[in-house]
Amino acid sequence: MAEEVKLFGMWASPFSRRVELALKLKGIPYEYIEEDLSNKSSLLLQYNPVHKKVPLLVHKGKPVAESLVILEYIDETWKNNPLLPEDPYDRAMARFWAKFIDEKLLPTSARIGQSTGKEQEQVIEEVHHHLKTLENLLKGKEFFAGHSIGYMDIAANIFFWFYVNEEISETKVLTAQKYPTIYEWIKKLKNIDAVKECLVEKEKFHRFIISLREASKSK
Ligand SMILES: N[C@@H](CCC(=O)N[C@@H](CS)C(=O)NCC(=O)O)C(=O)O
């Protein structure tokens, strides 16, 4: 392989899928290495000693970690089909909202399953607040990036996991009634070939979530 691109990932990881999607949108050939996160490979630990997490991109022997950093690296290295907008202000905004997803929406959503009763109600309220912000941001647009899929849309792929997970959750947060624009966006994304190739199999994902829940109960 001329470019020697390797991606260490895990099938159920939305962060890994972000990177796969970017590589596919740009048509970059790569070798995919599936990690067993309960028994991480010595290569992953050697290449990503700080976080010890997937995804990890290795390009010509050099490792790059953290999905959003990897997306920027890919965009700067392979210039075709740009992911980030050209205008510096628009670029800053795309980065701002991707950070919002990782630093606000994701940590708050993760707390839904870790809480009960009144506390859980409050957490759900907070998640709705963040989702409404994103619903409003997307209103009137085809994609977060504008007319075609871009960096922010790739970062927001987390919604797929959210809504597949919801089918088997007691708490229904991301519903089509409350978030019609986000649902329309999901439909549009699912028509893109590169996205189709990155979608996880629903039943397999459900089984995975159930096994995670059971493992956390028995701790
Ligand atoms: N901020 C990281 C998050 C990556 C992440 O949380 N990866 C998880 C899989 S979804 C992982 O590798 N977990 C293994 C561990 O925490 O030991 C990114 O954007 O790449």
PDB file of C-alpha atoms and ligand atoms in Angstrom:
ATOM      1  CA  MET A   1       0.000   0.000   0.000  1.00  0.00           C
ATOM      2  CA  ALA A   2       1.683   3.227  -1.185  1.00  0.00           C
ATOM      3  CA  GLU A   3       0.466   5.442   1.649  1.00  0.00           C
ATOM      4  CA  GLU A   4       0.704   2.824   4.422  1.00  0.00           C
ATOM      5  CA  VAL A   5      -2.364   3.827   6.358  1.00  0.00           C
ATOM      6  CA  LYS A   6      -3.428   1.666   9.268  1.00  0.00           C
ATOM      7  CA  LEU A   7      -6.428   2.209  11.478  1.00  0.00           C
ATOM      8  CA  PHE A   8      -6.710   0.547  14.871  1.00  0.00           C
ATOM      9  CA  GLY A   9     -10.374   0.550  15.823  1.00  0.00           C
ATOM     10  CA  MET A  10     -13.186  -1.287  17.523  1.00  0.00           C
ATOM     11  CA  TRP A  11     -16.375  -2.121  15.636  1.00  0.00           C
ATOM     12  CA  ALA A  12     -18.813  -0.594  18.186  1.00  0.00           C
ATOM     13  CA  SER A  13     -16.773   2.580  18.721  1.00  0.00           C
ATOM     14  CA  PRO A  14     -18.366   5.692  17.186  1.00  0.00           C
ATOM     15  CA  PHE A  15     -14.959   7.378  17.434  1.00  0.00           C
ATOM     16  CA  SER A  16     -13.430   4.654  15.254  1.00  0.00           C
ATOM     17  CA  ARG A  17     -16.273   5.011  12.752  1.00  0.00           C
ATOM     18  CA  ARG A  18     -15.590   8.753  12.501  1.00  0.00           C
ATOM     19  CA  VAL A  19     -12.111   8.008  11.194  1.00  0.00           C
ATOM     20  CA  GLU A  20     -13.247   5.204   8.871  1.00  0.00           C
ATOM     21  CA  LEU A  21     -15.884   7.495   7.426  1.00  0.00           C
ATOM     22  CA  ALA A  22     -13.336  10.245   6.744  1.00  0.00           C
ATOM     23  CA  LEU A  23     -10.957   7.769   5.066  1.00  0.00           C
ATOM     24  CA  LYS A  24     -13.782   6.385   2.927  1.00  0.00           C
ATOM     25  CA  LEU A  25     -15.093   9.843   1.952  1.00  0.00           C
ATOM     26  CA  LYS A  26     -11.617  10.702   0.714  1.00  0.00           C
ATOM     27  CA  GLY A  27     -11.089   7.319  -0.932  1.00  0.00           C
ATOM     28  CA  ILE A  28      -7.922   6.558   1.046  1.00  0.00           C
ATOM     29  CA  PRO A  29      -7.042   2.843   1.116  1.00  0.00           C
ATOM     30  CA  TYR A  30      -6.218   1.606   4.623  1.00  0.00           C
ATOM     31  CA  GLU A  31      -5.681  -1.503   6.638  1.00  0.00           C
ATOM     32  CA  TYR A  32      -8.191  -1.900   9.459  1.00  0.00           C
ATOM     33  CA  ILE A  33      -7.057  -3.598  12.663  1.00  0.00           C
ATOM     34  CA  GLU A  34      -9.824  -4.581  15.084  1.00  0.00           C
ATOM     35  CA  GLU A  35      -8.736  -4.211  18.722  1.00  0.00           C
ATOM     36  CA  ASP A  36      -9.979  -6.291  21.618  1.00  0.00           C
ATOM     37  CA  LEU A  37     -10.305  -3.524  24.216  1.00  0.00           C
ATOM     38  CA  SER A  38     -10.279  -6.033  27.074  1.00  0.00           C
ATOM     39  CA  ASN A  39      -6.896  -7.244  25.864  1.00  0.00           C
ATOM     40  CA  LYS A  40      -5.267  -4.360  23.992  1.00  0.00           C
ATOM     41  CA  SER A  41      -2.485  -5.186  21.535  1.00  0.00           C
ATOM     42  CA  SER A  42       1.073  -4.227  22.394  1.00  0.00           C
ATOM     43  CA  LEU A  43       1.131  -2.140  19.184  1.00  0.00           C
ATOM     44  CA  LEU A  44      -1.836  -0.020  20.353  1.00  0.00           C
ATOM     45  CA  LEU A  45      -0.221   0.515  23.772  1.00  0.00           C
ATOM     46  CA  GLN A  46       3.069   1.403  22.153  1.00  0.00           C
ATOM     47  CA  TYR A  47       1.527   3.814  19.632  1.00  0.00           C
ATOM     48  CA  ASN A  48      -0.980   5.448  22.005  1.00  0.00           C
ATOM     49  CA  PRO A  49       0.674   5.317  25.450  1.00  0.00           C
ATOM     50  CA  VAL A  50      -1.143   8.427  26.699  1.00  0.00           C
ATOM     51  CA  HIS A  51      -4.783   7.399  26.191  1.00  0.00           C
ATOM     52  CA  LYS A  52      -4.437   3.702  25.235  1.00  0.00           C
ATOM     53  CA  LYS A  53      -7.636   4.103  23.203  1.00  0.00           C
ATOM     54  CA  VAL A  54      -8.957   3.551  19.712  1.00  0.00           C
ATOM     55  CA  PRO A  55      -9.137   4.997  17.144  1.00  0.00           C
ATOM     56  CA  LEU A  56      -5.497   5.268  16.318  1.00  0.00           C
ATOM     57  CA  LEU A  57      -4.238   6.117  12.849  1.00  0.00           C
ATOM     58  CA  VAL A  58      -0.754   5.101  11.781  1.00  0.00           C
ATOM     59  CA  HIS A  59       0.466   6.830   8.629  1.00  0.00           C
ATOM     60  CA  LYS A  60       3.871   5.843   7.234  1.00  0.00           C
ATOM     61  CA  GLY A  61       4.740   4.437  10.679  1.00  0.00           C
ATOM     62  CA  LYS A  62       3.714   7.606  12.575  1.00  0.00           C
ATOM     63  CA  PRO A  63       0.808   7.373  15.053  1.00  0.00           C
ATOM     64  CA  VAL A  64      -1.975   9.945  15.454  1.00  0.00           C
ATOM     65  CA  ALA A  65      -4.521   9.530  18.275  1.00  0.00           C
ATOM     66  CA  GLU A  66      -7.866  11.141  19.204  1.00  0.00           C
ATOM     67  CA  SER A  67     -10.592  11.014  16.566  1.00  0.00           C
ATOM     68  CA  LEU A  68     -11.029  14.775  16.010  1.00  0.00           C
ATOM     69  CA  VAL A  69      -7.267  15.288  15.771  1.00  0.00           C
ATOM     70  CA  ILE A  70      -7.094  12.390  13.315  1.00  0.00           C
ATOM     71  CA  LEU A  71      -9.873  13.932  11.179  1.00  0.00           C
ATOM     72  CA  GLU A  72      -7.901  17.159  10.902  1.00  0.00           C
ATOM     73  CA  TYR A  73      -4.712  15.237  10.095  1.00  0.00           C
ATOM     74  CA  ILE A  74      -6.509  13.335   7.324  1.00  0.00           C
ATOM     75  CA  ASP A  75      -7.989  16.561   5.942  1.00  0.00           C
ATOM     76  CA  GLU A  76      -4.614  18.290   5.868  1.00  0.00           C
ATOM     77  CA  THR A  77      -2.774  15.309   4.391  1.00  0.00           C
ATOM     78  CA  TRP A  78      -5.255  14.375   1.661  1.00  0.00           C
ATOM     79  CA  LYS A  79      -6.728  17.569   0.246  1.00  0.00           C
ATOM     80  CA  ASN A  80      -9.452  16.047  -1.968  1.00  0.00           C
ATOM     81  CA  ASN A  81     -13.061  16.178  -0.719  1.00  0.00           C
ATOM     82  CA  PRO A  82     -12.289  18.681   2.074  1.00  0.00           C
ATOM     83  CA  LEU A  83     -13.939  18.002   5.427  1.00  0.00           C
ATOM     84  CA  LEU A  84     -13.336  21.379   7.069  1.00  0.00           C
ATOM     85  CA  PRO A  85     -14.557  24.583   5.383  1.00  0.00           C
ATOM     86  CA  GLU A  86     -12.030  26.939   3.839  1.00  0.00           C
ATOM     87  CA  ASP A  87     -13.043  30.100   5.685  1.00  0.00           C
ATOM     88  CA  PRO A  88     -11.160  30.433   9.026  1.00  0.00           C
ATOM     89  CA  TYR A  89     -14.281  31.487  10.925  1.00  0.00           C
ATOM     90  CA  ASP A  90     -16.315  28.577   9.528  1.00  0.00           C
ATOM     91  CA  ARG A  91     -13.444  26.232  10.421  1.00  0.00           C
ATOM     92  CA  ALA A  92     -13.412  27.566  13.971  1.00  0.00           C
ATOM     93  CA  MET A  93     -17.180  27.027  14.234  1.00  0.00           C
ATOM     94  CA  ALA A  94     -16.961  23.435  12.937  1.00  0.00           C
ATOM     95  CA  ARG A  95     -14.289  22.708  15.577  1.00  0.00           C
ATOM     96  CA  PHE A  96     -16.308  24.481  18.270  1.00  0.00           C
ATOM     97  CA  TRP A  97     -19.403  22.317  17.659  1.00  0.00           C
ATOM     98  CA  ALA A  98     -17.436  19.085  17.377  1.00  0.00           C
ATOM     99  CA  LYS A  99     -15.907  19.933  20.770  1.00  0.00           C
ATOM    100  CA  PHE A 100     -19.398  20.662  22.090  1.00  0.00           C
ATOM    101  CA  ILE A 101     -20.484  17.143  21.109  1.00  0.00           C
ATOM    102  CA  ASP A 102     -17.485  15.521  22.799  1.00  0.00           C
ATOM    103  CA  GLU A 103     -17.312  17.727  25.873  1.00  0.00           C
ATOM    104  CA  LYS A 104     -20.988  18.496  26.571  1.00  0.00           C
ATOM    105  CA  LEU A 105     -23.407  16.132  24.830  1.00  0.00           C
ATOM    106  CA  LEU A 106     -21.447  12.880  25.203  1.00  0.00           C
ATOM    107  CA  PRO A 107     -20.484  13.093  28.891  1.00  0.00           C
ATOM    108  CA  THR A 108     -24.023  14.188  29.832  1.00  0.00           C
ATOM    109  CA  SER A 109     -25.650  11.383  27.786  1.00  0.00           C
ATOM    110  CA  ALA A 110     -23.357   8.819  29.388  1.00  0.00           C
ATOM    111  CA  ARG A 111     -24.711   9.880  32.793  1.00  0.00           C
ATOM    112  CA  ILE A 112     -28.287   8.858  31.856  1.00  0.00           C
ATOM    113  CA  GLY A 113     -27.501   5.164  32.329  1.00  0.00           C
ATOM    114  CA  GLN A 114     -25.501   5.820  35.480  1.00  0.00           C
ATOM    115  CA  SER A 115     -28.288   7.629  37.329  1.00  0.00           C
ATOM    116  CA  THR A 116     -31.809   6.894  38.560  1.00  0.00           C
ATOM    117  CA  GLY A 117     -34.932   8.760  39.763  1.00  0.00           C
ATOM    118  CA  LYS A 118     -34.765  12.531  40.238  1.00  0.00           C
ATOM    119  CA  GLU A 119     -31.100  12.689  39.341  1.00  0.00           C
ATOM    120  CA  GLN A 120     -31.756  10.886  36.055  1.00  0.00           C
ATOM    121  CA  GLU A 121     -34.613  13.289  35.244  1.00  0.00           C
ATOM    122  CA  GLN A 122     -32.231  16.198  35.688  1.00  0.00           C
ATOM    123  CA  VAL A 123     -29.574  14.578  33.510  1.00  0.00           C
ATOM    124  CA  ILE A 124     -32.160  13.914  30.759  1.00  0.00           C
ATOM    125  CA  GLU A 125     -33.243  17.563  30.969  1.00  0.00           C
ATOM    126  CA  GLU A 126     -29.652  18.606  30.427  1.00  0.00           C
ATOM    127  CA  VAL A 127     -29.270  16.234  27.435  1.00  0.00           C
ATOM    128  CA  HIS A 128     -32.440  17.726  25.894  1.00  0.00           C
ATOM    129  CA  HIS A 129     -30.954  21.166  26.320  1.00  0.00           C
ATOM    130  CA  HIS A 130     -27.847  20.130  24.329  1.00  0.00           C
ATOM    131  CA  LEU A 131     -29.877  18.266  21.692  1.00  0.00           C
ATOM    132  CA  LYS A 132     -32.154  21.271  21.173  1.00  0.00           C
ATOM    133  CA  THR A 133     -29.087  23.422  20.620  1.00  0.00           C
ATOM    134  CA  LEU A 134     -27.947  21.047  17.855  1.00  0.00           C
ATOM    135  CA  GLU A 135     -31.467  20.707  16.386  1.00  0.00           C
ATOM    136  CA  ASN A 136     -31.588  24.517  16.057  1.00  0.00           C
ATOM    137  CA  LEU A 137     -28.098  24.656  14.599  1.00  0.00           C
ATOM    138  CA  LEU A 138     -29.122  22.199  11.875  1.00  0.00           C
ATOM    139  CA  LYS A 139     -32.495  23.821  11.036  1.00  0.00           C
ATOM    140  CA  GLY A 140     -32.678  25.062   7.435  1.00  0.00           C
ATOM    141  CA  LYS A 141     -29.498  23.205   6.461  1.00  0.00           C
ATOM    142  CA  GLU A 142     -28.985  19.880   4.697  1.00  0.00           C
ATOM    143  CA  PHE A 143     -25.948  18.958   6.755  1.00  0.00           C
ATOM    144  CA  PHE A 144     -24.160  20.622   9.659  1.00  0.00           C
ATOM    145  CA  ALA A 145     -21.434  21.468   7.136  1.00  0.00           C
ATOM    146  CA  GLY A 146     -23.946  22.961   4.645  1.00  0.00           C
ATOM    147  CA  HIS A 147     -24.821  21.230   1.362  1.00  0.00           C
ATOM    148  CA  SER A 148     -22.648  18.177   1.848  1.00  0.00           C
ATOM    149  CA  ILE A 149     -21.236  16.066   4.647  1.00  0.00           C
ATOM    150  CA  GLY A 150     -18.250  17.568   6.500  1.00  0.00           C
ATOM    151  CA  TYR A 151     -16.191  17.494   9.700  1.00  0.00           C
ATOM    152  CA  MET A 152     -19.046  18.432  12.022  1.00  0.00           C
ATOM    153  CA  ASP A 153     -21.372  15.802  10.476  1.00  0.00           C
ATOM    154  CA  ILE A 154     -18.696  13.162  10.984  1.00  0.00           C
ATOM    155  CA  ALA A 155     -18.257  14.260  14.605  1.00  0.00           C
ATOM    156  CA  ALA A 156     -22.047  14.093  15.067  1.00  0.00           C
ATOM    157  CA  ASN A 157     -22.141  10.436  13.915  1.00  0.00           C
ATOM    158  CA  ILE A 158     -22.661   9.783  17.585  1.00  0.00           C
ATOM    159  CA  PHE A 159     -26.409  10.246  16.949  1.00  0.00           C
ATOM    160  CA  PHE A 160     -26.512   6.904  15.151  1.00  0.00           C
ATOM    161  CA  TRP A 161     -25.284   5.172  18.281  1.00  0.00           C
ATOM    162  CA  PHE A 162     -27.634   7.229  20.374  1.00  0.00           C
ATOM    163  CA  TYR A 163     -30.706   6.234  18.464  1.00  0.00           C
ATOM    164  CA  VAL A 164     -29.828   2.569  17.929  1.00  0.00           C
ATOM    165  CA  ASN A 165     -29.143   2.378  21.673  1.00  0.00           C
ATOM    166  CA  GLU A 166     -32.485   4.039  22.427  1.00  0.00           C
ATOM    167  CA  GLU A 167     -34.472   1.233  20.843  1.00  0.00           C
ATOM    168  CA  ILE A 168     -33.519  -0.935  23.799  1.00  0.00           C
ATOM    169  CA  SER A 169     -33.393   1.784  26.469  1.00  0.00           C
ATOM    170  CA  GLU A 170     -36.173   2.665  28.862  1.00  0.00           C
ATOM    171  CA  THR A 171     -35.452   6.364  28.470  1.00  0.00           C
ATOM    172  CA  LYS A 172     -36.441   7.660  25.043  1.00  0.00           C
ATOM    173  CA  VAL A 173     -34.625  10.931  24.565  1.00  0.00           C
ATOM    174  CA  LEU A 174     -33.783  11.384  20.882  1.00  0.00           C
ATOM    175  CA  THR A 175     -37.266  10.944  19.392  1.00  0.00           C
ATOM    176  CA  ALA A 176     -38.400  11.905  15.877  1.00  0.00           C
ATOM    177  CA  GLN A 177     -41.182  14.088  17.325  1.00  0.00           C
ATOM    178  CA  LYS A 178     -38.819  16.159  19.424  1.00  0.00           C
ATOM    179  CA  TYR A 179     -35.935  16.235  16.952  1.00  0.00           C
ATOM    180  CA  PRO A 180     -37.366  16.134  13.394  1.00  0.00           C
ATOM    181  CA  THR A 181     -34.384  17.970  11.876  1.00  0.00           C
ATOM    182  CA  ILE A 182     -31.846  15.578  13.394  1.00  0.00           C
ATOM    183  CA  TYR A 183     -33.961  12.629  12.158  1.00  0.00           C
ATOM    184  CA  GLU A 184     -34.068  14.061   8.617  1.00  0.00           C
ATOM    185  CA  TRP A 185     -30.306  14.506   8.776  1.00  0.00           C
ATOM    186  CA  ILE A 186     -29.832  10.874   9.862  1.00  0.00           C
ATOM    187  CA  LYS A 187     -31.959   9.770   6.848  1.00  0.00           C
ATOM    188  CA  LYS A 188     -29.836  11.864   4.473  1.00  0.00           C
ATOM    189  CA  LEU A 189     -26.609  10.518   5.917  1.00  0.00           C
ATOM    190  CA  LYS A 190     -27.802   6.944   5.558  1.00  0.00           C
ATOM    191  CA  ASN A 191     -28.075   7.491   1.792  1.00  0.00           C
ATOM    192  CA  ILE A 192     -24.361   8.229   1.477  1.00  0.00           C
ATOM    193  CA  ASP A 193     -22.409   5.123   0.403  1.00  0.00           C
ATOM    194  CA  ALA A 194     -19.428   5.786   2.697  1.00  0.00           C
ATOM    195  CA  VAL A 195     -21.818   6.121   5.650  1.00  0.00           C
ATOM    196  CA  LYS A 196     -23.632   2.885   4.734  1.00  0.00           C
ATOM    197  CA  GLU A 197     -20.292   1.096   4.847  1.00  0.00           C
ATOM    198  CA  CYS A 198     -19.626   2.424   8.354  1.00  0.00           C
ATOM    199  CA  LEU A 199     -22.960   1.579   9.963  1.00  0.00           C
ATOM    200  CA  VAL A 200     -22.932  -1.075  12.652  1.00  0.00           C
ATOM    201  CA  GLU A 201     -25.299  -4.024  12.502  1.00  0.00           C
ATOM    202  CA  LYS A 202     -28.218  -3.088  14.753  1.00  0.00           C
ATOM    203  CA  GLU A 203     -28.877  -6.425  16.452  1.00  0.00           C
ATOM    204  CA  LYS A 204     -25.167  -6.988  17.064  1.00  0.00           C
ATOM    205  CA  PHE A 205     -24.962  -3.527  18.641  1.00  0.00           C
ATOM    206  CA  HIS A 206     -28.027  -4.221  20.816  1.00  0.00           C
ATOM    207  CA  ARG A 207     -26.414  -7.440  22.080  1.00  0.00           C
ATOM    208  CA  PHE A 208     -23.220  -5.508  22.809  1.00  0.00           C
ATOM    209  CA  ILE A 209     -25.065  -2.817  24.823  1.00  0.00           C
ATOM    210  CA  ILE A 210     -26.961  -5.462  26.810  1.00  0.00           C
ATOM    211  CA  SER A 211     -23.718  -7.289  27.622  1.00  0.00           C
ATOM    212  CA  LEU A 212     -22.128  -4.001  28.782  1.00  0.00           C
ATOM    213  CA  ARG A 213     -25.118  -3.311  31.044  1.00  0.00           C
ATOM    214  CA  GLU A 214     -24.978  -6.791  32.538  1.00  0.00           C
ATOM    215  CA  ALA A 215     -21.247  -6.504  33.115  1.00  0.00           C
ATOM    216  CA  SER A 216     -21.686  -3.163  34.900  1.00  0.00           C
ATOM    217  CA  LYS A 217     -24.502  -4.606  37.112  1.00  0.00           C
ATOM    218  CA  SER A 218     -22.347  -7.521  38.226  1.00  0.00           C
ATOM    219  CA  LYS A 219     -19.481  -5.206  39.301  1.00  0.00           C
TER     220      LYS A 219
HETATM  221  N1  LIG B   1     -11.594  11.145  22.836  1.00  0.00           N
HETATM  222  C1  LIG B   1     -11.327   9.883  22.197  1.00  0.00           C
HETATM  223  C2  LIG B   1     -12.284   8.834  22.718  1.00  0.00           C
HETATM  224  C3  LIG B   1     -11.916   7.439  22.231  1.00  0.00           C
HETATM  225  C4  LIG B   1     -12.565   6.359  23.071  1.00  0.00           C
HETATM  226  O1  LIG B   1     -13.217   6.625  24.101  1.00  0.00           O
HETATM  227  N2  LIG B   1     -12.352   5.108  22.660  1.00  0.00           N
HETATM  228  C5  LIG B   1     -12.852   3.979  23.417  1.00  0.00           C
HETATM  229  C6  LIG B   1     -13.697   3.069  22.525  1.00  0.00           C
HETATM  230  S1  LIG B   1     -15.212   3.869  22.081  1.00  0.00           S
HETATM  231  C7  LIG B   1     -11.660   3.143  23.912  1.00  0.00           C
HETATM  232  O2  LIG B   1     -10.704   2.946  23.224  1.00  0.00           O
HETATM  233  N3  LIG B   1     -11.766   2.661  25.149  1.00  0.00           N
HETATM  234  C8  LIG B   1     -10.765   1.837  25.741  1.00  0.00           C
HETATM  235  C9  LIG B   1     -10.414   2.288  27.114  1.00  0.00           C
HETATM  236  O3  LIG B   1     -10.971   3.284  27.603  1.00  0.00           O
HETATM  237  O4  LIG B   1      -9.561   1.634  27.736  1.00  0.00           O
HETATM  238  C10 LIG B   1     -11.434  10.060  20.688  1.00  0.00           C
HETATM  239  O5  LIG B   1     -12.135  10.967  20.230  1.00  0.00           O
HETATM  240  O6  LIG B   1     -10.774   9.312  19.943  1.00  0.00           O
END
